[in-house]
PDB file of C-alpha atoms in Angstrom:
ATOM      1  CA  MET A   1     -68.897 182.954  48.966  1.00 72.00           C
ATOM      2  CA  GLY A   2     -66.417 184.053  46.336  1.00 73.00           C
ATOM      3  CA  GLU A   3     -67.553 185.252  42.919  1.00 73.00           C
ATOM      4  CA  ALA A   4     -66.836 182.762  40.141  1.00 66.00           C
ATOM      5  CA  ASP A   5     -64.851 184.095  37.188  1.00 65.00           C
ATOM      6  CA  GLU A   6     -64.708 182.855  33.610  1.00 64.00           C
ATOM      7  CA  HIS A   7     -61.971 180.346  34.413  1.00 65.00           C
ATOM      8  CA  CYS A   8     -63.924 178.528  37.127  1.00 70.00           C
ATOM      9  CA  LYS A   9     -65.564 175.143  36.677  1.00 69.00           C
ATOM     10  CA  TYR A  10     -68.898 173.895  37.939  1.00 66.00           C
ATOM     11  CA  LEU A  11     -69.367 170.141  38.290  1.00 63.00           C
ATOM     12  CA  TRP A  12     -65.993 169.710  36.558  1.00 66.00           C
ATOM     13  CA  LEU A  13     -67.158 171.596  33.429  1.00 72.00           C
ATOM     14  CA  PRO A  14     -66.181 175.135  32.334  1.00 71.00           C
ATOM     15  CA  ASN A  15     -68.399 177.842  33.768  1.00 68.00           C
ATOM     16  CA  ILE A  16     -68.254 179.951  30.582  1.00 65.00           C
ATOM     17  CA  ILE A  17     -67.630 178.786  27.012  1.00 69.00           C
ATOM     18  CA  GLY A  18     -66.157 181.434  24.727  1.00 65.00           C
ATOM     19  CA  ARG A  19     -65.265 181.408  21.058  1.00 69.00           C
ATOM     20  CA  ASN A  20     -62.097 179.353  21.390  1.00 70.00           C
ATOM     21  CA  LYS A  21     -63.606 175.971  22.220  1.00 72.00           C
ATOM     22  CA  LYS A  22     -60.319 174.113  21.733  1.00 74.00           C
ATOM     23  CA  ALA A  23     -58.590 176.199  24.386  1.00 70.00           C
ATOM     24  CA  ILE A  24     -61.429 176.001  26.910  1.00 74.00           C
ATOM     25  CA  LEU A  25     -62.098 172.273  26.485  1.00 81.00           C
ATOM     26  CA  GLY A  26     -58.439 171.440  25.995  1.00 80.00           C
ATOM     27  CA  PHE A  27     -58.243 170.280  29.613  1.00 85.00           C
ATOM     28  CA  LEU A  28     -59.928 167.053  28.482  1.00 88.00           C
ATOM     29  CA  LYS A  29     -57.085 166.365  26.078  1.00 89.00           C
ATOM     30  CA  GLU A  30     -54.499 167.226  28.719  1.00 90.00           C
ATOM     31  CA  LYS A  31     -56.081 164.869  31.262  1.00 90.00           C
ATOM     32  CA  ALA A  32     -56.027 162.060  28.698  1.00 91.00           C
ATOM     33  CA  HIS A  33     -52.414 162.782  27.737  1.00 91.00           C
ATOM     34  CA  THR A  34     -51.340 162.961  31.383  1.00 92.00           C
ATOM     35  CA  GLN A  35     -52.965 159.613  32.088  1.00 92.00           C
ATOM     36  CA  ILE A  36     -51.292 157.983  29.080  1.00 91.00           C
ATOM     37  CA  ARG A  37     -47.888 159.461  29.964  1.00 90.00           C
ATOM     38  CA  SER A  38     -48.137 157.854  33.402  1.00 91.00           C
ATOM     39  CA  TRP A  39     -48.054 154.466  31.644  1.00 90.00           C
ATOM     40  CA  ASP A  40     -45.111 155.231  29.356  1.00 82.00           C
ATOM     41  CA  GLY A  41     -42.068 153.076  29.952  1.00 78.00           C
ATOM     42  CA  LYS A  42     -44.027 150.353  31.706  1.00 83.00           C
ATOM     43  CA  TYR A  43     -44.454 146.881  30.300  1.00 86.00           C
ATOM     44  CA  ILE A  44     -48.176 146.349  29.819  1.00 88.00           C
ATOM     45  CA  ALA A  45     -49.616 143.341  28.031  1.00 88.00           C
ATOM     46  CA  ARG A  46     -51.874 143.944  25.056  1.00 86.00           C
ATOM     47  CA  SER A  47     -54.925 142.819  27.022  1.00 90.00           C
ATOM     48  CA  GLY A  48     -53.989 145.247  29.780  1.00 92.00           C
ATOM     49  CA  LYS A  49     -53.666 148.078  27.299  1.00 91.00           C
ATOM     50  CA  GLU A  50     -57.119 147.312  25.954  1.00 92.00           C
ATOM     51  CA  ILE A  51     -58.600 147.609  29.444  1.00 93.00           C
ATOM     52  CA  LEU A  52     -56.734 150.864  30.141  1.00 93.00           C
ATOM     53  CA  VAL A  53     -57.823 152.428  26.852  1.00 92.00           C
ATOM     54  CA  LYS A  54     -61.482 151.436  27.159  1.00 92.00           C
ATOM     55  CA  SER A  55     -62.024 151.784  30.899  1.00 93.00           C
ATOM     56  CA  VAL A  56     -59.792 154.752  31.737  1.00 93.00           C
ATOM     57  CA  VAL A  57     -58.867 157.077  28.884  1.00 92.00           C
ATOM     58  CA  GLN A  58     -62.011 156.706  26.794  1.00 91.00           C
ATOM     59  CA  ALA A  59     -64.114 157.210  29.923  1.00 91.00           C
ATOM     60  CA  LEU A  60     -62.485 160.534  30.880  1.00 89.00           C
ATOM     61  CA  PRO A  61     -64.477 162.846  28.547  1.00 89.00           C
ATOM     62  CA  VAL A  62     -67.824 161.021  28.857  1.00 90.00           C
ATOM     63  CA  TYR A  63     -69.291 163.491  31.355  1.00 89.00           C
ATOM     64  CA  ALA A  64     -68.420 166.467  29.142  1.00 88.00           C
ATOM     65  CA  MET A  65     -69.754 164.651  26.079  1.00 91.00           C
ATOM     66  CA  ASN A  66     -73.192 164.609  27.682  1.00 90.00           C
ATOM     67  CA  VAL A  67     -73.243 168.408  27.470  1.00 89.00           C
ATOM     68  CA  PHE A  68     -70.835 169.625  24.771  1.00 89.00           C
ATOM     69  CA  LEU A  69     -70.025 168.585  21.220  1.00 90.00           C
ATOM     70  CA  LEU A  70     -66.251 168.421  21.498  1.00 90.00           C
ATOM     71  CA  PRO A  71     -64.163 170.016  18.734  1.00 89.00           C
ATOM     72  CA  ILE A  72     -62.918 167.500  16.177  1.00 89.00           C
ATOM     73  CA  LYS A  73     -59.320 168.588  16.840  1.00 91.00           C
ATOM     74  CA  ILE A  74     -59.545 167.478  20.487  1.00 90.00           C
ATOM     75  CA  ASN A  75     -61.000 164.105  19.505  1.00 91.00           C
ATOM     76  CA  ARG A  76     -58.278 163.512  16.932  1.00 91.00           C
ATOM     77  CA  ASP A  77     -55.485 164.520  19.312  1.00 91.00           C
ATOM     78  CA  ILE A  78     -56.677 162.021  21.928  1.00 92.00           C
ATOM     79  CA  GLU A  79     -57.082 159.277  19.332  1.00 91.00           C
ATOM     80  CA  LYS A  80     -53.557 159.901  17.955  1.00 90.00           C
ATOM     81  CA  ARG A  81     -52.091 159.663  21.437  1.00 90.00           C
ATOM     82  CA  LEU A  82     -54.035 156.467  22.103  1.00 91.00           C
ATOM     83  CA  SER A  83     -52.772 155.004  18.839  1.00 90.00           C
ATOM     84  CA  ARG A  84     -49.142 155.688  19.812  1.00 87.00           C
ATOM     85  CA  PHE A  85     -49.749 154.139  23.231  1.00 89.00           C
ATOM     86  CA  TRP A  86     -51.415 151.069  21.701  1.00 89.00           C
ATOM     87  CA  TRP A  87     -48.673 150.247  19.202  1.00 86.00           C
ATOM     88  CA  ASN A  88     -45.677 151.532  21.176  1.00 78.00           C
ATOM     89  CA  ALA A  89     -43.342 150.550  18.345  1.00 56.00           C
ATOM     90  CA  LYS A  90     -40.532 152.758  17.071  1.00 53.00           C
ATOM     91  CA  GLN A  91     -37.883 152.471  14.399  1.00 46.00           C
ATOM     92  CA  SER A  92     -34.219 153.013  15.221  1.00 48.00           C
ATOM     93  CA  ASN A  93     -34.575 156.673  14.183  1.00 52.00           C
ATOM     94  CA  GLY A  94     -37.364 157.178  16.723  1.00 57.00           C
ATOM     95  CA  VAL A  95     -40.213 157.311  14.201  1.00 63.00           C
ATOM     96  CA  GLN A  96     -43.470 155.827  15.493  1.00 67.00           C
ATOM     97  CA  ILE A  97     -44.914 152.902  13.555  1.00 69.00           C
ATOM     98  CA  ASN A  98     -48.682 152.517  13.603  1.00 71.00           C
ATOM     99  CA  TRP A  99     -49.358 149.151  12.035  1.00 77.00           C
ATOM    100  CA  MET A 100     -53.048 149.824  11.549  1.00 84.00           C
ATOM    101  CA  PRO A 101     -55.040 153.088  11.314  1.00 86.00           C
ATOM    102  CA  TRP A 102     -57.121 154.033  14.335  1.00 86.00           C
ATOM    103  CA  GLU A 103     -60.275 153.925  12.188  1.00 89.00           C
ATOM    104  CA  ARG A 104     -59.654 150.196  11.738  1.00 90.00           C
ATOM    105  CA  LEU A 105     -59.185 149.676  15.478  1.00 90.00           C
ATOM    106  CA  GLU A 106     -62.538 151.351  16.108  1.00 91.00           C
ATOM    107  CA  LYS A 107     -64.337 148.557  14.296  1.00 91.00           C
ATOM    108  CA  HIS A 108     -65.942 145.720  16.220  1.00 90.00           C
ATOM    109  CA  LYS A 109     -63.703 142.739  16.954  1.00 90.00           C
ATOM    110  CA  SER A 110     -65.802 140.568  14.671  1.00 91.00           C
ATOM    111  CA  ALA A 111     -64.905 142.987  11.839  1.00 90.00           C
ATOM    112  CA  GLY A 112     -61.163 142.874  12.529  1.00 88.00           C
ATOM    113  CA  GLY A 113     -60.927 145.821  14.927  1.00 88.00           C
ATOM    114  CA  MET A 114     -60.605 146.236  18.680  1.00 91.00           C
ATOM    115  CA  GLY A 115     -63.952 147.862  19.433  1.00 92.00           C
ATOM    116  CA  PHE A 116     -62.471 151.182  20.561  1.00 92.00           C
ATOM    117  CA  ARG A 117     -64.828 154.135  20.611  1.00 90.00           C
ATOM    118  CA  ASN A 118     -65.076 156.672  17.836  1.00 92.00           C
ATOM    119  CA  PHE A 119     -65.106 159.820  19.965  1.00 92.00           C
ATOM    120  CA  LYS A 120     -67.226 161.878  17.588  1.00 92.00           C
ATOM    121  CA  ASP A 121     -69.894 159.187  17.181  1.00 92.00           C
ATOM    122  CA  PHE A 122     -69.942 158.475  20.907  1.00 93.00           C
ATOM    123  CA  ASN A 123     -70.211 162.206  21.632  1.00 93.00           C
ATOM    124  CA  LEU A 124     -73.263 162.476  19.367  1.00 94.00           C
ATOM    125  CA  ALA A 125     -74.764 159.405  21.038  1.00 93.00           C
ATOM    126  CA  MET A 126     -74.394 161.005  24.473  1.00 93.00           C
ATOM    127  CA  LEU A 127     -76.000 164.217  23.232  1.00 94.00           C
ATOM    128  CA  GLY A 128     -78.696 162.100  21.582  1.00 92.00           C
ATOM    129  CA  LYS A 129     -79.700 160.930  25.067  1.00 92.00           C
ATOM    130  CA  GLN A 130     -80.336 164.564  25.988  1.00 92.00           C
ATOM    131  CA  VAL A 131     -82.385 165.031  22.807  1.00 92.00           C
ATOM    132  CA  TRP A 132     -84.461 161.994  23.750  1.00 91.00           C
ATOM    133  CA  ARG A 133     -85.155 163.521  27.164  1.00 91.00           C
ATOM    134  CA  PHE A 134     -86.418 166.683  25.456  1.00 91.00           C
ATOM    135  CA  LEU A 135     -88.772 164.562  23.365  1.00 87.00           C
ATOM    136  CA  THR A 136     -90.057 162.252  26.074  1.00 89.00           C
ATOM    137  CA  ASN A 137     -90.148 164.691  28.995  1.00 91.00           C
ATOM    138  CA  PRO A 138     -91.266 168.073  27.611  1.00 89.00           C
ATOM    139  CA  GLU A 139     -92.532 169.224  31.032  1.00 92.00           C
ATOM    140  CA  SER A 140     -89.123 169.023  32.709  1.00 93.00           C
ATOM    141  CA  LEU A 141     -87.523 172.265  33.830  1.00 94.00           C
ATOM    142  CA  VAL A 142     -84.731 172.174  31.254  1.00 91.00           C
ATOM    143  CA  SER A 143     -87.181 171.410  28.427  1.00 92.00           C
ATOM    144  CA  ARG A 144     -89.404 174.329  29.407  1.00 93.00           C
ATOM    145  CA  LEU A 145     -86.410 176.665  29.683  1.00 92.00           C
ATOM    146  CA  TYR A 146     -85.122 175.820  26.207  1.00 92.00           C
ATOM    147  CA  LYS A 147     -88.630 175.992  24.760  1.00 92.00           C
ATOM    148  CA  ALA A 148     -89.064 179.486  26.151  1.00 92.00           C
ATOM    149  CA  ARG A 149     -85.724 180.498  24.640  1.00 91.00           C
ATOM    150  CA  TYR A 150     -85.645 178.804  21.229  1.00 91.00           C
ATOM    151  CA  TYR A 151     -89.031 177.427  20.147  1.00 90.00           C
ATOM    152  CA  VAL A 152     -91.835 179.217  21.978  1.00 89.00           C
ATOM    153  CA  ASP A 153     -94.519 178.553  19.355  1.00 85.00           C
ATOM    154  CA  GLY A 154     -93.043 175.442  17.729  1.00 82.00           C
ATOM    155  CA  ASP A 155     -91.959 171.938  18.591  1.00 83.00           C
ATOM    156  CA  PHE A 156     -88.555 170.675  19.587  1.00 87.00           C
ATOM    157  CA  LEU A 157     -87.762 168.552  16.512  1.00 83.00           C
ATOM    158  CA  ASN A 158     -88.400 171.442  14.124  1.00 83.00           C
ATOM    159  CA  SER A 159     -86.871 174.150  16.299  1.00 87.00           C
ATOM    160  CA  PRO A 160     -84.300 176.420  14.603  1.00 86.00           C
ATOM    161  CA  LEU A 161     -80.808 177.165  15.839  1.00 87.00           C
ATOM    162  CA  GLY A 162     -82.000 180.626  16.771  1.00 84.00           C
ATOM    163  CA  HIS A 163     -80.218 183.921  17.274  1.00 85.00           C
ATOM    164  CA  ASN A 164     -76.996 183.912  19.279  1.00 85.00           C
ATOM    165  CA  PRO A 165     -77.422 180.331  20.579  1.00 88.00           C
ATOM    166  CA  THR A 166     -75.389 178.937  23.434  1.00 87.00           C
ATOM    167  CA  PHE A 167     -72.730 176.303  22.816  1.00 88.00           C
ATOM    168  CA  ILE A 168     -74.841 173.719  24.635  1.00 88.00           C
ATOM    169  CA  TRP A 169     -77.829 174.405  22.370  1.00 91.00           C
ATOM    170  CA  ARG A 170     -75.608 174.173  19.274  1.00 91.00           C
ATOM    171  CA  SER A 171     -74.402 170.785  20.520  1.00 92.00           C
ATOM    172  CA  ILE A 172     -77.955 169.554  21.109  1.00 92.00           C
ATOM    173  CA  VAL A 173     -79.046 170.717  17.648  1.00 92.00           C
ATOM    174  CA  GLU A 174     -76.258 168.667  16.025  1.00 92.00           C
ATOM    175  CA  ALA A 175     -77.510 165.506  17.726  1.00 91.00           C
ATOM    176  CA  LYS A 176     -81.124 166.431  17.016  1.00 91.00           C
ATOM    177  CA  LYS A 177     -80.431 166.371  13.270  1.00 87.00           C
ATOM    178  CA  ILE A 178     -79.586 162.665  13.510  1.00 85.00           C
ATOM    179  CA  LEU A 179     -82.617 161.691  15.572  1.00 83.00           C
ATOM    180  CA  ARG A 180     -85.020 163.791  13.526  1.00 79.00           C
ATOM    181  CA  ASP A 181     -84.421 161.616  10.471  1.00 78.00           C
ATOM    182  CA  ARG A 182     -84.978 158.377  12.396  1.00 77.00           C
ATOM    183  CA  VAL A 183     -87.656 158.857  15.060  1.00 79.00           C
ATOM    184  CA  ARG A 184     -91.309 158.068  14.409  1.00 76.00           C
ATOM    185  CA  TRP A 185     -94.479 158.766  16.328  1.00 76.00           C
ATOM    186  CA  ARG A 186     -96.242 155.860  17.967  1.00 77.00           C
ATOM    187  CA  ILE A 187     -99.923 156.497  17.405  1.00 78.00           C
ATOM    188  CA  GLY A 188    -102.057 156.528  20.538  1.00 77.00           C
ATOM    189  CA  THR A 189    -105.088 158.774  20.801  1.00 78.00           C
ATOM    190  CA  GLY A 190    -103.811 160.928  17.939  1.00 74.00           C
ATOM    191  CA  GLN A 191    -104.382 164.138  19.894  1.00 75.00           C
ATOM    192  CA  ASP A 192    -100.743 165.280  19.910  1.00 74.00           C
ATOM    193  CA  ILE A 193     -99.660 164.408  16.374  1.00 76.00           C
ATOM    194  CA  GLN A 194    -100.083 166.331  13.140  1.00 74.00           C
ATOM    195  CA  ILE A 195    -100.835 163.342  10.998  1.00 73.00           C
ATOM    196  CA  THR A 196     -99.887 165.008   7.703  1.00 74.00           C
ATOM    197  CA  GLY A 197     -96.816 166.855   8.868  1.00 72.00           C
ATOM    198  CA  GLN A 198     -95.008 164.597  11.313  1.00 73.00           C
ATOM    199  CA  PRO A 199     -93.339 161.204  10.723  1.00 74.00           C
ATOM    200  CA  TRP A 200     -95.325 158.152  11.835  1.00 75.00           C
ATOM    201  CA  LEU A 201     -94.947 155.704   8.921  1.00 71.00           C
ATOM    202  CA  LEU A 202     -91.851 153.487   9.091  1.00 69.00           C
ATOM    203  CA  ASP A 203     -91.089 153.757   5.364  1.00 67.00           C
ATOM    204  CA  LYS A 204     -91.308 157.574   5.180  1.00 54.00           C
TER     205      LYS A 204
END
């Protein structure tokens, strides 16, 4: 068995994440751009484009979004390329015309948009699923590993970022901030909750 170096991937994800996240995770952007380029020059109806955007390109980074909080630059680059593909309208001088900002297209159809994903929000939602697993399954192997590393004597919701955290833990902490302000305890026996220090009232 050969020794894996820093450029290898495991389960399609980078084996090692260094400081330059944009360079390491840039393969996601390149895969999206390559897929979009394969459609350039072809006549595709607007309904067909909608299916390609939602079912193909926006699905490419989903697996990575379950683990990493993608850099904003990568998200914006993919969204810009999708916008050019969607409108596909140029002036005589070759300048691209985007008739509506991508932020408008991300709105639900009932609100005048197309229902395309906001990559950053969707990324946080995917990481939020991992946060929920930490909360609801604290005896799992991954929960016990992270507890031993980052919050030995505390609880997950109030755990700090810690010293020299991994990129995965930083990503989880970003999603945890959102859930921490919205989750509430459901009172059962009351044995596991600190009634004065943890949220259990809906209006608090």
